[in-house]
Coordinates of C-alpha atoms in Angstrom, one line a residue:
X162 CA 126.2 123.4 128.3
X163 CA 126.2 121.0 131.0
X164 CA 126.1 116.9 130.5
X165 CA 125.3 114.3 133.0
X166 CA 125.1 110.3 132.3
X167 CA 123.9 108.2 134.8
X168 CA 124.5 104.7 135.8
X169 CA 121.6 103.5 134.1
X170 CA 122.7 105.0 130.9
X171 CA 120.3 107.6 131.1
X172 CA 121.6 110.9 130.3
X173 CA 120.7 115.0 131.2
X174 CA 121.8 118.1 129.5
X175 CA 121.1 121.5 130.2
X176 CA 122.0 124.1 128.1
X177 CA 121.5 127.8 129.6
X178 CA 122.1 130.8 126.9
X179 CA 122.3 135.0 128.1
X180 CA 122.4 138.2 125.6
X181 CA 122.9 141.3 126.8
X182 CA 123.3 144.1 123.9
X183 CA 122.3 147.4 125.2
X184 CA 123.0 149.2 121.9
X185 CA 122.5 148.0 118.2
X186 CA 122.4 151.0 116.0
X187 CA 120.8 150.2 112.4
X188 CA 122.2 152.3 109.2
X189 CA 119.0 151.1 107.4
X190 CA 119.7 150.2 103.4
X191 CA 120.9 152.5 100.9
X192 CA 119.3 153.0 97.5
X193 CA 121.7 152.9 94.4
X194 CA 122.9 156.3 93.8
X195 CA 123.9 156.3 97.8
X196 CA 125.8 153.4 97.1
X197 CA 128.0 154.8 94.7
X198 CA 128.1 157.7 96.9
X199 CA 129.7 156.8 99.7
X200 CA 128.7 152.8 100.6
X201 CA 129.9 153.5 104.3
X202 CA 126.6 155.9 105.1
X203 CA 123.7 155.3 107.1
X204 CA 120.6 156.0 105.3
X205 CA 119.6 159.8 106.5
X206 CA 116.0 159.0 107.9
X207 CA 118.0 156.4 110.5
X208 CA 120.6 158.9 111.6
X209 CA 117.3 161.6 112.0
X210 CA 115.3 158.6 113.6
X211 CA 118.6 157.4 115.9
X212 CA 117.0 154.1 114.6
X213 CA 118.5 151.4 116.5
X214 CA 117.5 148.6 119.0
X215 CA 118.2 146.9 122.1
X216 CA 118.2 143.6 123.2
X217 CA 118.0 141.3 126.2
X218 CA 117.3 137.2 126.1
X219 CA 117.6 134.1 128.4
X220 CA 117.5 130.6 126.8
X221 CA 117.0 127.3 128.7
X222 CA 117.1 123.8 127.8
X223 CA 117.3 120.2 129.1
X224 CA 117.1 117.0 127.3
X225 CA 117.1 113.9 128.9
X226 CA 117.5 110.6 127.4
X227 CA 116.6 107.2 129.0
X228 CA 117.1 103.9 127.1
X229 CA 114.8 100.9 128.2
X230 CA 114.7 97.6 127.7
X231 CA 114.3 95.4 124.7
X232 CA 115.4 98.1 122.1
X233 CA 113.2 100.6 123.9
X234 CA 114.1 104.2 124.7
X235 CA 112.8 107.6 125.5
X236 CA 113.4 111.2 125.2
X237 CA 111.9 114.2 126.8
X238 CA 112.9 117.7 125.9
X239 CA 111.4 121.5 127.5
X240 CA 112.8 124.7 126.6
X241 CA 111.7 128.4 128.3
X242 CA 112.9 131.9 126.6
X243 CA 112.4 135.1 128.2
X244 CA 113.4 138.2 125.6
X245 CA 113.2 142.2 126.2
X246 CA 113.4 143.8 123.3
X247 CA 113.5 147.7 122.1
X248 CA 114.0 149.1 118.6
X249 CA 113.6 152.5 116.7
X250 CA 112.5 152.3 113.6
X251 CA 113.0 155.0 111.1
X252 CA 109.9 156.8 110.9
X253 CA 107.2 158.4 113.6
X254 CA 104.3 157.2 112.4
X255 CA 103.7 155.0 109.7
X256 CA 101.2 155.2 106.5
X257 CA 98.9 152.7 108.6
X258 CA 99.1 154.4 112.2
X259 CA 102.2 152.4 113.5
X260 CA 104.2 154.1 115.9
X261 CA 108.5 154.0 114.8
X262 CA 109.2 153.1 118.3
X263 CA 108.7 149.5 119.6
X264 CA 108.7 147.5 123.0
X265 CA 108.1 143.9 122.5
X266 CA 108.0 141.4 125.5
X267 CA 108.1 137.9 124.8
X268 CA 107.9 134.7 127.1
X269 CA 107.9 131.1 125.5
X270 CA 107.9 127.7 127.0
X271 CA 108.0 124.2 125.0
X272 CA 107.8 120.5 126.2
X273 CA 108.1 117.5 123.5
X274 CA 109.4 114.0 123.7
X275 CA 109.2 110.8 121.4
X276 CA 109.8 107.3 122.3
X277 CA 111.7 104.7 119.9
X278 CA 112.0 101.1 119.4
X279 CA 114.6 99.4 117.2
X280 CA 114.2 96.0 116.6
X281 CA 115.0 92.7 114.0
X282 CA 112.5 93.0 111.1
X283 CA 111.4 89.6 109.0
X284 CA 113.3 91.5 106.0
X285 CA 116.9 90.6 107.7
X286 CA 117.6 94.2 108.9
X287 CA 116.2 96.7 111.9
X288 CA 113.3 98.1 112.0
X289 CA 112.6 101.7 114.1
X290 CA 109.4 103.3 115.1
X291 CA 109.4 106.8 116.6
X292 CA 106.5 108.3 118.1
X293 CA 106.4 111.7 119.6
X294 CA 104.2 114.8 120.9
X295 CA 105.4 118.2 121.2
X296 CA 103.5 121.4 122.7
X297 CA 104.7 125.2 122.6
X298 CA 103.5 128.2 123.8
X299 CA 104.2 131.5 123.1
X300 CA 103.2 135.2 124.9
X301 CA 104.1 138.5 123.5
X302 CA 102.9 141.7 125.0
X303 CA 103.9 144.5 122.3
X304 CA 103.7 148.3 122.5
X305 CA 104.3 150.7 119.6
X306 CA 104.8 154.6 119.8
X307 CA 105.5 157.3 117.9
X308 CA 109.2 157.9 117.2
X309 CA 109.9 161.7 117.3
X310 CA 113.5 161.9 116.0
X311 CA 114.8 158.9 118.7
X312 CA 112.3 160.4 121.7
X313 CA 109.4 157.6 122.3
X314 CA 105.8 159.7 121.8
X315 CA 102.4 158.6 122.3
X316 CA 101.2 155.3 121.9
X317 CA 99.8 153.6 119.2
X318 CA 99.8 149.9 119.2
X319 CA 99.2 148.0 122.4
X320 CA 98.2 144.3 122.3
X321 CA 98.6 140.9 123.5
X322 CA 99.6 138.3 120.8
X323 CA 99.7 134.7 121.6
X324 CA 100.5 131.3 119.9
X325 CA 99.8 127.8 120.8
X326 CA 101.6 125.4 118.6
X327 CA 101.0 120.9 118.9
X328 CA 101.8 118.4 117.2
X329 CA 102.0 114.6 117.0
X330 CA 104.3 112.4 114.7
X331 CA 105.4 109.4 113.9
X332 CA 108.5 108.1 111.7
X333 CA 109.7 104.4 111.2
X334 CA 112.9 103.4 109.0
X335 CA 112.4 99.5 107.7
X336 CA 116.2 98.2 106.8
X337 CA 116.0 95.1 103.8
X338 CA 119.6 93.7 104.9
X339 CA 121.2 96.8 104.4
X340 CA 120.3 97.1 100.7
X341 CA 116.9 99.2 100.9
X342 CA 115.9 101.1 103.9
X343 CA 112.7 102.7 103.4
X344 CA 111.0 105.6 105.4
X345 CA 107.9 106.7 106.4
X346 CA 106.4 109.7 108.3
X347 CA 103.6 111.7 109.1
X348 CA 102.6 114.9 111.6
X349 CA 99.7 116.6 112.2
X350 CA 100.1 120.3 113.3
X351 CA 97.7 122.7 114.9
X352 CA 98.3 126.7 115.2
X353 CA 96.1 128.9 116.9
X354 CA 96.7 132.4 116.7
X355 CA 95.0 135.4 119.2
X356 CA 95.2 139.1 120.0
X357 CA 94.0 141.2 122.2
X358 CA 93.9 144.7 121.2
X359 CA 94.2 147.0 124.7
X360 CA 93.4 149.9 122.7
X361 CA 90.1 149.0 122.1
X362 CA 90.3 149.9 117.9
X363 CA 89.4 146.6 117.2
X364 CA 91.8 144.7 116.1
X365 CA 91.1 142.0 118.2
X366 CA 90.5 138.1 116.5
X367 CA 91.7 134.7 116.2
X368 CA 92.7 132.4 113.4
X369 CA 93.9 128.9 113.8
X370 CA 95.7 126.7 111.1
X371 CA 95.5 122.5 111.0
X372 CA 97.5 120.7 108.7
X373 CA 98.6 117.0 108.3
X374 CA 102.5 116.3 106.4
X375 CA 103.9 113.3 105.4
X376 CA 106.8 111.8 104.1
X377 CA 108.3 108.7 102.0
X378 CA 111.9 108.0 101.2
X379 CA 113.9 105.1 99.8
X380 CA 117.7 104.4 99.9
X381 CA 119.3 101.8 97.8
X382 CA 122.7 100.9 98.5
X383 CA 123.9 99.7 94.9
X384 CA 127.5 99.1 96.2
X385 CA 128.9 99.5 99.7
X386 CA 130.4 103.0 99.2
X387 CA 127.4 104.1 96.9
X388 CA 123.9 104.8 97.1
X389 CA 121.0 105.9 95.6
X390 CA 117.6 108.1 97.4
X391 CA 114.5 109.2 97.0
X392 CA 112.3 111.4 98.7
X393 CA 108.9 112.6 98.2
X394 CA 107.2 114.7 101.5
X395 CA 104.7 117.8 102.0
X396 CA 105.3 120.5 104.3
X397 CA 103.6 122.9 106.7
X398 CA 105.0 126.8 107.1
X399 CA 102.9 128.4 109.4
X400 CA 103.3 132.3 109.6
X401 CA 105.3 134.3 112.5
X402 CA 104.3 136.7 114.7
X403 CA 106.1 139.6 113.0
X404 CA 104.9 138.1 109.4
X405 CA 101.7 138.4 111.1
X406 CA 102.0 142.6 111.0
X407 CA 98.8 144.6 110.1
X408 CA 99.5 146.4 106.7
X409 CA 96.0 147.8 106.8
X410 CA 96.0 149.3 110.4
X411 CA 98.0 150.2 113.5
X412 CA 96.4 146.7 115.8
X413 CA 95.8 143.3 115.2
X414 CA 97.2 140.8 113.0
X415 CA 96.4 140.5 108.8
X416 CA 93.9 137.9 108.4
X417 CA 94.7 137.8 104.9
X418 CA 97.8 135.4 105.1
X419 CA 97.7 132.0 104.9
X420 CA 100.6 129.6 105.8
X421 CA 102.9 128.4 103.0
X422 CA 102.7 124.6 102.0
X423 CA 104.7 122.6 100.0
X424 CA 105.6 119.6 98.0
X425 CA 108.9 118.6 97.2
X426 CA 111.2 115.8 95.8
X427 CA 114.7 115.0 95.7
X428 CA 116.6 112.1 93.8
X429 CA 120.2 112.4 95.1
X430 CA 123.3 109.9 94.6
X431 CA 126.0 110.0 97.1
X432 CA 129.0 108.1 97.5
X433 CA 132.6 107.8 99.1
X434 CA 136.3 106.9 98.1
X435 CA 139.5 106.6 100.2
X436 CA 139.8 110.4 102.0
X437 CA 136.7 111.6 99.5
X438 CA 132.7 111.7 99.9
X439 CA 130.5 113.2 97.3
X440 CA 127.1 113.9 96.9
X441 CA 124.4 114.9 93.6
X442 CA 121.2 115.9 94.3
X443 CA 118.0 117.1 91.7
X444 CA 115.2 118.9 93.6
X445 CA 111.4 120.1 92.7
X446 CA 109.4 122.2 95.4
X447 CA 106.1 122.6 94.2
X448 CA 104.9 126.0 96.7
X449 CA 101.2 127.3 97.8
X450 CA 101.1 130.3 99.1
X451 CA 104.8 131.2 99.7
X452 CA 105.3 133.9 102.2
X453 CA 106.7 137.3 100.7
X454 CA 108.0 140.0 102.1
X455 CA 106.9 143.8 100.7
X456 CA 107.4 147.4 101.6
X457 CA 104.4 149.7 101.8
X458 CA 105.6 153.4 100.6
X459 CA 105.6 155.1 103.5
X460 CA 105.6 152.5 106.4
X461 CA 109.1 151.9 107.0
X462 CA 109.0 148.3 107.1
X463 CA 108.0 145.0 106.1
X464 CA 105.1 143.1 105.9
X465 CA 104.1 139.8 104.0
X466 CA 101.5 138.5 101.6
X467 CA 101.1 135.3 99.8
X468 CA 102.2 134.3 96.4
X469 CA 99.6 131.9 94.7
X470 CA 101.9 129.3 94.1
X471 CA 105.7 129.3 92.9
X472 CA 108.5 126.2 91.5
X473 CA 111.3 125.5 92.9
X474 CA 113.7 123.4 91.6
X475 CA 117.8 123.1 90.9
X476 CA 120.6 120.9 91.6
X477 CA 122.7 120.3 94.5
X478 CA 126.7 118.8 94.5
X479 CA 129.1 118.6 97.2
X480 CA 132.4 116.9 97.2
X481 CA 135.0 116.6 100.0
X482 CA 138.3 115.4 100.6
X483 CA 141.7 114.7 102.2
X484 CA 144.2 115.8 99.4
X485 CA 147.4 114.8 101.9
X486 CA 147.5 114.7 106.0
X487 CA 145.8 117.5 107.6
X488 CA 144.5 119.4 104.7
X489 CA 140.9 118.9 103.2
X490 CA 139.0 120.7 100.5
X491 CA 135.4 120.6 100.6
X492 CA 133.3 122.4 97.8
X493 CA 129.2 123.0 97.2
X494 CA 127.8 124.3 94.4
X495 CA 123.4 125.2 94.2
X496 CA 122.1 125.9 90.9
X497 CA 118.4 127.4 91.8
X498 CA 115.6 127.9 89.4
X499 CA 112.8 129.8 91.2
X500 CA 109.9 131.0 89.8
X501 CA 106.2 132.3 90.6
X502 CA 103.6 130.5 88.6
X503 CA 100.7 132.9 90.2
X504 CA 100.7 135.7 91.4
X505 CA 99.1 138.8 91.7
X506 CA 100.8 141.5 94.1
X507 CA 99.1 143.7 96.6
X508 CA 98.5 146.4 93.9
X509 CA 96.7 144.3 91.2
X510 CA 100.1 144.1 89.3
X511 CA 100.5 140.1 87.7
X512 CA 103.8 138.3 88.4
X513 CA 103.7 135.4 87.1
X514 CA 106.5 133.9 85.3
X515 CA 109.0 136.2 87.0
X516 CA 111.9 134.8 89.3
X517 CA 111.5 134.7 92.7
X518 CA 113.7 137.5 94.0
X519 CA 117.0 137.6 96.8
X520 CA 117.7 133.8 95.5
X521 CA 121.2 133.3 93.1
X522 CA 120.7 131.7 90.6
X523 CA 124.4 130.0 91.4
X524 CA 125.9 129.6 94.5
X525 CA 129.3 128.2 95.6
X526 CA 131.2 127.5 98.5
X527 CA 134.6 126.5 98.7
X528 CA 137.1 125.6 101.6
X529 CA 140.6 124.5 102.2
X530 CA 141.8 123.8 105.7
X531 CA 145.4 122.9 106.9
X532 CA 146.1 121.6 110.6
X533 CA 149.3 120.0 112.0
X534 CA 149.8 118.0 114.5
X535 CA 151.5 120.8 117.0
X536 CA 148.4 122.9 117.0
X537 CA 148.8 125.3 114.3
X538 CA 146.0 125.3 111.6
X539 CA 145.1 127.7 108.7
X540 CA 142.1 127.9 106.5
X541 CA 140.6 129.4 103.5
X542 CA 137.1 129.9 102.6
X543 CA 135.7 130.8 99.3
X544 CA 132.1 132.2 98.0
X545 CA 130.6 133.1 94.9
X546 CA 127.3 134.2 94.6
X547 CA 126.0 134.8 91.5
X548 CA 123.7 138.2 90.5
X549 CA 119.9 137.8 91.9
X550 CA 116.8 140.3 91.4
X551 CA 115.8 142.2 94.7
X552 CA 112.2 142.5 93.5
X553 CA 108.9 140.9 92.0
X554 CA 108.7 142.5 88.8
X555 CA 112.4 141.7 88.5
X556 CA 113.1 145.4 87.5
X557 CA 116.1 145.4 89.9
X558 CA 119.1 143.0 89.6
X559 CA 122.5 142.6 92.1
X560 CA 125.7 141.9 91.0
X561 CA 127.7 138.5 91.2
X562 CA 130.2 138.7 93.9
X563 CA 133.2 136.0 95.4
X564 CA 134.8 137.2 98.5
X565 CA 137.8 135.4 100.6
X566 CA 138.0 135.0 103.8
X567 CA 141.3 133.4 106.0
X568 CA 142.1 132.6 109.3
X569 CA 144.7 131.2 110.9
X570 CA 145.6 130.2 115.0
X571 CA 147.3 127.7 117.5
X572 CA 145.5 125.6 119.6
X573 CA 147.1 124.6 123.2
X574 CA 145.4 121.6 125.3
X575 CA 146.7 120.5 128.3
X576 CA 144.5 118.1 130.4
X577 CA 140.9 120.1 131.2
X578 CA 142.1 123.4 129.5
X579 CA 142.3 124.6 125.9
X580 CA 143.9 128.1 124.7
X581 CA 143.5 129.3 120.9
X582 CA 144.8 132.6 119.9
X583 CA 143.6 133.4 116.4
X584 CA 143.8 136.1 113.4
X585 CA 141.9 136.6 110.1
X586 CA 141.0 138.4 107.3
X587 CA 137.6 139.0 105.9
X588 CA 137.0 140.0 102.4
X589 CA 140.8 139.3 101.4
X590 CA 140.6 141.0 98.0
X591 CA 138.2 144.2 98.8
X592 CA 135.5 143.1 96.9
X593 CA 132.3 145.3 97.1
X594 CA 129.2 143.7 97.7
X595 CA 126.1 144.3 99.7
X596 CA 125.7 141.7 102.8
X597 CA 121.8 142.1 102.9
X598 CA 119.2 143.3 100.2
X599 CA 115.7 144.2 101.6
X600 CA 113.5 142.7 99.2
X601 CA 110.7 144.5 97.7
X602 CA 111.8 147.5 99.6
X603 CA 110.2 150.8 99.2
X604 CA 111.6 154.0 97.5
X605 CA 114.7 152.0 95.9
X606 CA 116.4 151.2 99.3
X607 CA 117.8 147.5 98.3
X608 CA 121.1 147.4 99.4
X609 CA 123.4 147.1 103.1
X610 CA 127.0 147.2 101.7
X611 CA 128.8 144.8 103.9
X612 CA 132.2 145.9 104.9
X613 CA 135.3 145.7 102.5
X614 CA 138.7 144.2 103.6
X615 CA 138.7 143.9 107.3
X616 CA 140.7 142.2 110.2
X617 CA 140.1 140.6 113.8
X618 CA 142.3 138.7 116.2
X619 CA 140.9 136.7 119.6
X620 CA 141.7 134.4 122.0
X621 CA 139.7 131.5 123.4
X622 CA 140.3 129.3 126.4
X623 CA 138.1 126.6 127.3
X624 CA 137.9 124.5 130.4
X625 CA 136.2 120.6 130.3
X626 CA 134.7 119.9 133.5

């Protein structure tokens, strides 16, 4: 990451990002009885499959900023991303003519700005208007062949898949003398969406999406160290490429999924005390057409349909605070209550009224830090995660888990250059868990155990230009 301010208080940045990982090897998800078995196997049609993947990206972005006059100022932004990447999957061919083995190409390339003006408003406080364009592009060249036990066969899937995403929007912020500030927003988005099959089985088409969001929030500030919001917006979730996967054949993308929309509010109170802040807030997401992942038997991976439409809705707290010099406790707590109103799965079957699976119910996260003035720091983090249901029909339900993890280190500086050794422990007290469950995943294989008690040590040096 690279910074540059002029003298006319205009700034640059460039940030430039590389990955090279020649060798990811995936133990795929285990199915119950597996897991009591022996939670540290790979699933045996990866190890026969050698399912794995590789992996090579380049990021690059620049961002420069330019006030102007008068409370005027501008901001342009581009972004390019070049990524190779290989995988295996566990399976030669699937139920729908999918080869196991896949080689995906991918270039994308971004520009985007907004400009802003702040100004005095009538009302006694600032006024700001932002205006702003962004355009995206995205080209993917895929190939998919058969996997014969980790040996790339013949091909099956070769096609060109390409995005174009724009949009235009506009926010402004209206300050009543530092007691009200109200919001407003709006963007208009439009997606279009085309493959080209290159095996000539059809699967070529286009689909496009258009949709228009907006947004109103209000902040009262009913004393100076507390305050209470509001906000009420829609939202627009287009579909990804990979959501975009073909259950019904080997090319082209399913037609049959829409994007996801939304409608949400929030009524949150947040204040702050000497060394504390704290925060309450009560949500309600009103969902069309939420985008869910599903296994076909057989296929060896996921694919998405639409729910007809869902609630979500909880509460939200946070609280942190400096309990004596140089050590701070923050906590979170989420209690979510998700549900489909309508839906009906890919197989006829109703689920409606059932919790929306891989979501906790509760959810907290606690932290205590300790740093001293020498260098030396030490920390604590805590998480509970209470049991979930890793399917629609809510047949199949995880346990609660809370794991510990510490880490302590000394941090050097000495003009330009900075040295931190450091050690830590994850999963302090053992606990088994899984790290990932595959929703809706086929034949009963739910869970990736993530690893019990485990250690790591590392050193860092830095060096400010």
């Amino acid at each position: 990451k690279f910074r540059y301010d002029f003298a006319d208080q205009s700034s640059l940045t460039v940030v430039f990002n590389a990955v090279d990982s020649p060798m990811a090897d995936d133990p795929g998800a285990l199915n119950a009885g597996e897991v009591a078995q022996d939670r540290r196997q790979a699933a045996p049609r990866n190890v026969a499959f050698n399912a794995g993947e590789t992996l090579e990206q380049h990021k690059l972005g620049l961002v420069w900023r330019k006030p102007l006059a008068q409370g005027h100022g501008l901001l342009l932004r581009g972004h390019a991303i070049s990524r190779d990447f290989q995988a295996r999957l566990p399976f030669d061919v699937n139920s729908n003519g999918q080869g196991g083995a896949i080689d995906l190409t991918r270039d994308v390339a971004g520009l985007g700005g907004h400009w802003s003006w702040t100004r005095a408003a009538a009302s006694g406080g600032e006024n700001r208007l932002v205006v702003g364009a962004s355009f995206d592009q995205q080209r993917d060249l895929r190939r998919r062949y058969a996997n014969n036990q980790g040996v790339q066969g013949d091909l099956t899937t070769f096609q060109d898949e390409d995005v174009d995403a724009s949009g235009v929007f506009m926010e402004n912020s209206l300050d009543f003398a530092g007691r009200f500030t109200l919001s407003l927003g709006a963007r208009l988005d439009d997606m279009d969406y085309s493959v080209n099959d290159r095996t000539g089985a059809g699967g070529s088409g286009t689909t496009s999406f258009r949709e228009f969001s907006a947004m109103a929030g209000l902040n009262w500030a009913l004393a100076p160290t507390l305050s209470l919001y509001g906000n009420l917006s829609t939202a627009f979730d287009p579909p990804a490429i990979t959501e975009l996967a073909n259950p019904f054949g080997p090319t082209g993308f399913n037609q049959q999924l829409d994007p996801q929309t939304a409608l949400s509010s929030e009524l949150g109170l947040k204040g702050q005390a000497p060394n504390a802040a704290w925060q309450l807030v009560v949500f309600h997401v009103d969902v069309e057409d939420e985008i869910v992942p599903f296994e076909l038997a057989g296929s060896g991976q996921s694919f998405f349909q639409n729910a007809g439409s869902s609630t979500h809705q909880g509460v939200e707290a946070s609280f942190s605070a400096e309990l004596m010099p140089g050590v701070e406790l923050v906590a979170a707590y989420t209690f979510s209550d998700l549900k489909y109103d309508e839906f009906i799965g890919t197989g006829g079957e109703d689920f409606g009224g059932m919790r929306i699976p891989g979501v906790p119910q509760h959810l907290l996260n606690v932290g205590l830090s300790w740093q001293h003035a020498s260098g030396f720091y030490a920390a604590w983090d805590g998480l509970y995660a209470g049991a979930f249901y890793a399917d629609n029909r809510n047949s199949v339900k995880t346990g609660s888990y809370f794991t510990s993890d510490v880490r302590a280190g000394y941090r050097w500086t000495s003009a330009e250059w900075a040295l931190e050794p450091f050690v830590g422990i994850n999963n302090l007290f053992d606990e088994s868990y899984s790290g990932n469950i595959r929703i809706n995943a086929s034949f009963g294989r739910y869970y990736e155990p993530a690893p019990l008690r485990n250690f790591y040590a590392g050193l860092e040096l830095r060096y400010g230009f």
